[in-house]
């Protein structure tokens, strides 16, 4: 799915990424950890094509969804209106199935992220948790094979944290969803109805170690632009100790 080989990036005399090499297979949730200034944002912007590396090679899916840390939304629009508008804006590149109308596709998208009760509200009336759901729905419009989430749970209350974490986990085919419908996850069911793929990878940038433990299959720790650790989460006995060792 994703392959970076010897990626380097500098801004003036400051080298931000140093020889970054990694591969991420389909269906994996990867936690990207690191202190401020480690190079996480630069790496994500290279992955989505906003910036180019100075050297090295990158192979990534054509379709990438992105939820930035500061989730930009048109707050005066209704939820369904906004997602309909954004789908129309990207329809040339999105995969709205021929068997589905645009409105039906948006309905399925709303169901997928649990926005049905809020669909007729202005975005400005939504809680932070529901705004994040709108951002996730927008990130899914192009049926991305890779989703990049930058601090998606910052500012959420404990209940919203549980809901958003479950939703993110449910967006990969390998997830063990707590929501089931006739033996299948809600994500799988709705994806089949809407024509969206359920096989995607997720890169989750966060400062919350507990979030990585609960949601991710693998953790990558970046510090001073260099990968200091890259391990499956089930092989890590003490994530706090690993992070401290890798970043000091």
Short mmCIF file of C-alpha atoms in Angstrom, two decimals:
data_model
loop_
_atom_site.label_atom_id
_atom_site.label_comp_id
_atom_site.label_asym_id
_atom_site.label_seq_id
_atom_site.Cartn_x
_atom_site.Cartn_y
_atom_site.Cartn_z
CA UNK A 1 0.00 0.00 0.00
CA UNK A 2 2.58 2.59 1.09
CA UNK A 3 6.35 2.50 0.60
CA UNK A 4 8.84 5.23 1.48
CA UNK A 5 12.50 4.68 0.70
CA UNK A 6 15.23 6.98 2.06
CA UNK A 7 13.05 10.10 2.25
CA UNK A 8 14.87 13.34 3.12
CA UNK A 9 13.39 16.79 3.52
CA UNK A 10 14.97 20.10 4.53
CA UNK A 11 13.77 23.65 4.91
CA UNK A 12 16.75 25.89 4.39
CA UNK A 13 19.53 24.65 6.65
CA UNK A 14 17.15 22.63 8.85
CA UNK A 15 16.81 18.96 7.92
CA UNK A 16 13.37 17.81 9.03
CA UNK A 17 13.34 14.21 7.73
CA UNK A 18 16.42 12.00 7.58
CA UNK A 19 16.51 8.79 5.54
CA UNK A 20 12.95 7.74 6.41
CA UNK A 21 12.20 4.25 5.12
CA UNK A 22 9.00 2.35 5.89
CA UNK A 23 6.26 0.22 4.36
CA UNK A 24 2.61 0.02 5.40
CA UNK A 25 0.47 -2.87 4.10
CA UNK A 26 -3.25 -2.77 3.37
CA UNK A 27 -5.64 -2.93 6.30
CA UNK A 28 -3.18 -1.79 8.96
CA UNK A 29 -3.64 1.04 11.47
CA UNK A 30 -0.30 2.67 12.21
CA UNK A 31 0.25 5.00 15.13
CA UNK A 32 2.72 7.78 14.35
CA UNK A 33 4.27 9.10 17.56
CA UNK A 34 6.88 11.72 18.28
CA UNK A 35 7.51 14.92 20.22
CA UNK A 36 6.74 18.33 18.74
CA UNK A 37 9.10 19.07 15.88
CA UNK A 38 9.85 15.39 15.23
CA UNK A 39 8.79 15.64 11.57
CA UNK A 40 5.37 13.97 11.76
CA UNK A 41 3.47 16.78 9.99
CA UNK A 42 6.12 17.02 7.28
CA UNK A 43 5.92 13.29 6.65
CA UNK A 44 2.12 13.42 6.40
CA UNK A 45 2.21 16.37 3.99
CA UNK A 46 4.65 14.49 1.78
CA UNK A 47 2.35 11.46 1.80
CA UNK A 48 -0.68 13.51 0.70
CA UNK A 49 1.35 15.28 -2.00
CA UNK A 50 1.28 18.75 -0.48
CA UNK A 51 5.07 18.82 -0.23
CA UNK A 52 7.76 16.96 -2.16
CA UNK A 53 10.72 15.17 -0.63
CA UNK A 54 14.20 16.44 -1.49
CA UNK A 55 15.36 12.90 -2.18
CA UNK A 56 14.18 9.32 -1.91
CA UNK A 57 11.20 7.53 -3.44
CA UNK A 58 7.54 7.32 -2.48
CA UNK A 59 4.89 4.86 -3.58
CA UNK A 60 1.42 5.60 -2.22
CA UNK A 61 -2.18 4.93 -3.25
CA UNK A 62 -3.78 7.28 -5.73
CA UNK A 63 -6.73 7.83 -3.41
CA UNK A 64 -5.81 9.26 0.00
CA UNK A 65 -8.19 10.72 2.58
CA UNK A 66 -6.92 13.33 5.01
CA UNK A 67 -8.33 14.74 8.23
CA UNK A 68 -6.13 17.66 9.39
CA UNK A 69 -5.70 18.59 13.03
CA UNK A 70 -7.71 21.79 12.58
CA UNK A 71 -10.72 20.34 10.81
CA UNK A 72 -11.86 23.04 8.32
CA UNK A 73 -15.62 22.94 7.68
CA UNK A 74 -18.22 25.32 6.26
CA UNK A 75 -20.10 25.91 9.49
CA UNK A 76 -23.14 27.62 7.95
CA UNK A 77 -24.02 24.53 5.90
CA UNK A 78 -26.14 21.63 7.04
CA UNK A 79 -24.33 18.30 7.51
CA UNK A 80 -26.02 16.58 4.55
CA UNK A 81 -25.71 19.73 2.44
CA UNK A 82 -21.98 19.99 3.15
CA UNK A 83 -21.23 16.37 2.32
CA UNK A 84 -23.34 16.60 -0.83
CA UNK A 85 -21.41 19.72 -1.86
CA UNK A 86 -18.02 18.17 -1.16
CA UNK A 87 -18.95 15.02 -3.06
CA UNK A 88 -19.98 17.12 -6.06
CA UNK A 89 -16.71 19.04 -5.82
CA UNK A 90 -14.69 15.83 -6.07
CA UNK A 91 -17.06 13.68 -8.11
CA UNK A 92 -14.66 13.50 -11.04
CA UNK A 93 -12.18 11.65 -8.82
CA UNK A 94 -14.52 9.93 -6.40
CA UNK A 95 -16.00 6.50 -6.85
CA UNK A 96 -19.70 7.13 -6.52
CA UNK A 97 -21.00 3.82 -7.92
CA UNK A 98 -23.07 3.98 -11.08
CA UNK A 99 -25.79 1.99 -9.36
CA UNK A 100 -26.10 4.66 -6.67
CA UNK A 101 -27.35 8.24 -6.96
CA UNK A 102 -25.35 11.04 -5.42
CA UNK A 103 -27.91 11.52 -2.66
CA UNK A 104 -27.93 7.79 -1.87
CA UNK A 105 -24.14 7.78 -1.69
CA UNK A 106 -24.19 10.70 0.76
CA UNK A 107 -26.86 8.91 2.83
CA UNK A 108 -24.64 5.84 3.09
CA UNK A 109 -21.67 8.03 4.03
CA UNK A 110 -23.69 9.65 6.81
CA UNK A 111 -24.77 6.24 8.11
CA UNK A 112 -21.20 4.95 7.98
CA UNK A 113 -19.87 7.59 10.38
CA UNK A 114 -22.94 7.73 12.61
CA UNK A 115 -24.18 11.19 11.60
CA UNK A 116 -27.81 10.31 10.84
CA UNK A 117 -29.25 12.05 13.96
CA UNK A 118 -27.36 15.24 13.08
CA UNK A 119 -27.75 15.34 9.33
CA UNK A 120 -30.22 18.26 9.30
CA UNK A 121 -28.24 20.44 11.71
CA UNK A 122 -25.92 23.29 10.81
CA UNK A 123 -22.30 22.25 11.31
CA UNK A 124 -21.83 25.15 13.72
CA UNK A 125 -24.39 23.49 16.03
CA UNK A 126 -22.43 20.24 16.28
CA UNK A 127 -20.24 19.11 19.15
CA UNK A 128 -16.52 18.61 18.51
CA UNK A 129 -17.07 14.86 18.27
CA UNK A 130 -19.70 15.18 15.55
CA UNK A 131 -17.57 17.71 13.67
CA UNK A 132 -14.82 15.11 13.61
CA UNK A 133 -17.33 12.64 12.15
CA UNK A 134 -18.11 15.14 9.39
CA UNK A 135 -14.37 15.42 8.69
CA UNK A 136 -14.06 11.63 8.57
CA UNK A 137 -17.00 11.41 6.18
CA UNK A 138 -15.37 13.98 3.92
CA UNK A 139 -12.10 12.06 4.03
CA UNK A 140 -13.97 8.96 2.81
CA UNK A 141 -15.60 10.62 -0.21
CA UNK A 142 -12.98 9.47 -2.73
CA UNK A 143 -13.06 5.89 -1.38
CA UNK A 144 -9.47 6.25 -0.16
CA UNK A 145 -7.14 3.30 0.14
CA UNK A 146 -5.17 5.25 2.75
CA UNK A 147 -6.55 7.62 5.42
CA UNK A 148 -4.24 10.00 7.28
CA UNK A 149 -5.59 11.38 10.56
CA UNK A 150 -3.76 14.19 12.34
CA UNK A 151 -4.67 14.36 16.05
CA UNK A 152 -8.30 13.30 15.37
CA UNK A 153 -9.37 13.10 19.03
CA UNK A 154 -7.89 16.33 20.40
CA UNK A 155 -10.41 18.19 22.54
CA UNK A 156 -12.98 15.40 22.75
CA UNK A 157 -14.70 14.43 25.99
CA UNK A 158 -14.37 10.83 27.30
CA UNK A 159 -17.59 9.61 25.64
CA UNK A 160 -16.64 11.17 22.32
CA UNK A 161 -13.18 9.60 22.58
CA UNK A 162 -14.67 6.12 22.84
CA UNK A 163 -17.02 6.73 19.91
CA UNK A 164 -14.42 8.21 17.55
CA UNK A 165 -11.85 5.53 18.41
CA UNK A 166 -14.39 2.79 17.69
CA UNK A 167 -15.34 4.47 14.42
CA UNK A 168 -11.74 4.81 13.25
CA UNK A 169 -11.02 1.20 14.15
CA UNK A 170 -14.13 0.15 12.23
CA UNK A 171 -12.85 1.78 9.03
CA UNK A 172 -10.42 -1.04 8.27
CA UNK A 173 -11.31 -4.53 7.13
CA UNK A 174 -9.21 -6.04 9.92
CA UNK A 175 -11.12 -4.31 12.71
CA UNK A 176 -13.10 -6.19 15.34
CA UNK A 177 -16.01 -3.77 15.46
CA UNK A 178 -18.16 -3.44 18.58
CA UNK A 179 -21.04 -2.65 16.27
CA UNK A 180 -22.42 -5.71 14.51
CA UNK A 181 -25.17 -6.21 11.96
CA UNK A 182 -26.05 -9.82 11.09
CA UNK A 183 -22.53 -10.93 11.95
CA UNK A 184 -20.82 -8.19 9.96
CA UNK A 185 -19.51 -4.84 11.10
CA UNK A 186 -21.56 -1.77 10.31
CA UNK A 187 -18.58 -0.51 8.30
CA UNK A 188 -18.52 -3.62 6.13
CA UNK A 189 -22.29 -3.59 5.61
CA UNK A 190 -22.54 0.09 4.69
CA UNK A 191 -19.41 -0.02 2.55
CA UNK A 192 -20.93 -2.79 0.47
CA UNK A 193 -24.18 -0.85 0.09
CA UNK A 194 -22.44 2.37 -0.94
CA UNK A 195 -19.74 0.88 -3.12
CA UNK A 196 -16.95 1.97 -0.76
CA UNK A 197 -14.05 -0.38 -0.16
CA UNK A 198 -13.57 -1.75 3.36
CA UNK A 199 -9.89 -2.51 2.73
CA UNK A 200 -7.89 0.54 3.68
CA UNK A 201 -4.92 1.55 5.80
CA UNK A 202 -4.85 4.32 8.39
CA UNK A 203 -1.98 6.45 9.64
CA UNK A 204 -2.88 8.04 12.96
CA UNK A 205 -0.71 10.88 14.26
CA UNK A 206 -1.25 11.49 17.96
CA UNK A 207 0.42 12.44 21.23
CA UNK A 208 -1.81 10.09 23.22
CA UNK A 209 -0.04 6.81 23.96
CA UNK A 210 -3.21 5.16 25.25
CA UNK A 211 -4.85 5.90 21.90
CA UNK A 212 -2.11 4.02 20.08
CA UNK A 213 -2.39 1.05 22.43
CA UNK A 214 -6.16 0.82 21.94
CA UNK A 215 -6.45 1.49 18.22
CA UNK A 216 -3.27 0.65 16.36
CA UNK A 217 -1.69 -2.51 15.01
CA UNK A 218 1.76 -0.95 14.85
CA UNK A 219 3.63 2.04 16.23
CA UNK A 220 6.28 4.19 14.53
CA UNK A 221 8.20 6.65 16.70
CA UNK A 222 9.80 9.59 14.94
CA UNK A 223 12.30 11.95 16.56
CA UNK A 224 14.49 14.62 14.95
CA UNK A 225 13.29 13.41 11.55
CA UNK A 226 14.49 9.83 12.07
CA UNK A 227 12.52 6.65 12.73
CA UNK A 228 13.66 5.54 16.18
CA UNK A 229 11.25 2.63 16.64
CA UNK A 230 8.92 0.60 14.42
CA UNK A 231 7.15 -2.34 16.09
CA UNK A 232 3.85 -4.24 16.13
CA UNK A 233 1.84 -3.07 19.11
CA UNK A 234 1.46 -6.62 20.43
CA UNK A 235 5.24 -6.89 20.79
CA UNK A 236 5.53 -3.81 23.00
CA UNK A 237 5.32 -4.46 26.72
CA UNK A 238 5.72 -0.84 27.85
CA UNK A 239 4.90 1.80 25.26
CA UNK A 240 5.74 4.67 27.62
CA UNK A 241 9.20 3.26 28.24
CA UNK A 242 9.77 2.66 24.53
CA UNK A 243 8.74 6.22 23.71
CA UNK A 244 10.97 7.66 26.43
CA UNK A 245 13.96 5.63 25.28
CA UNK A 246 13.43 6.43 21.61
CA UNK A 247 13.08 10.18 22.11
CA UNK A 248 15.86 10.79 24.64
#
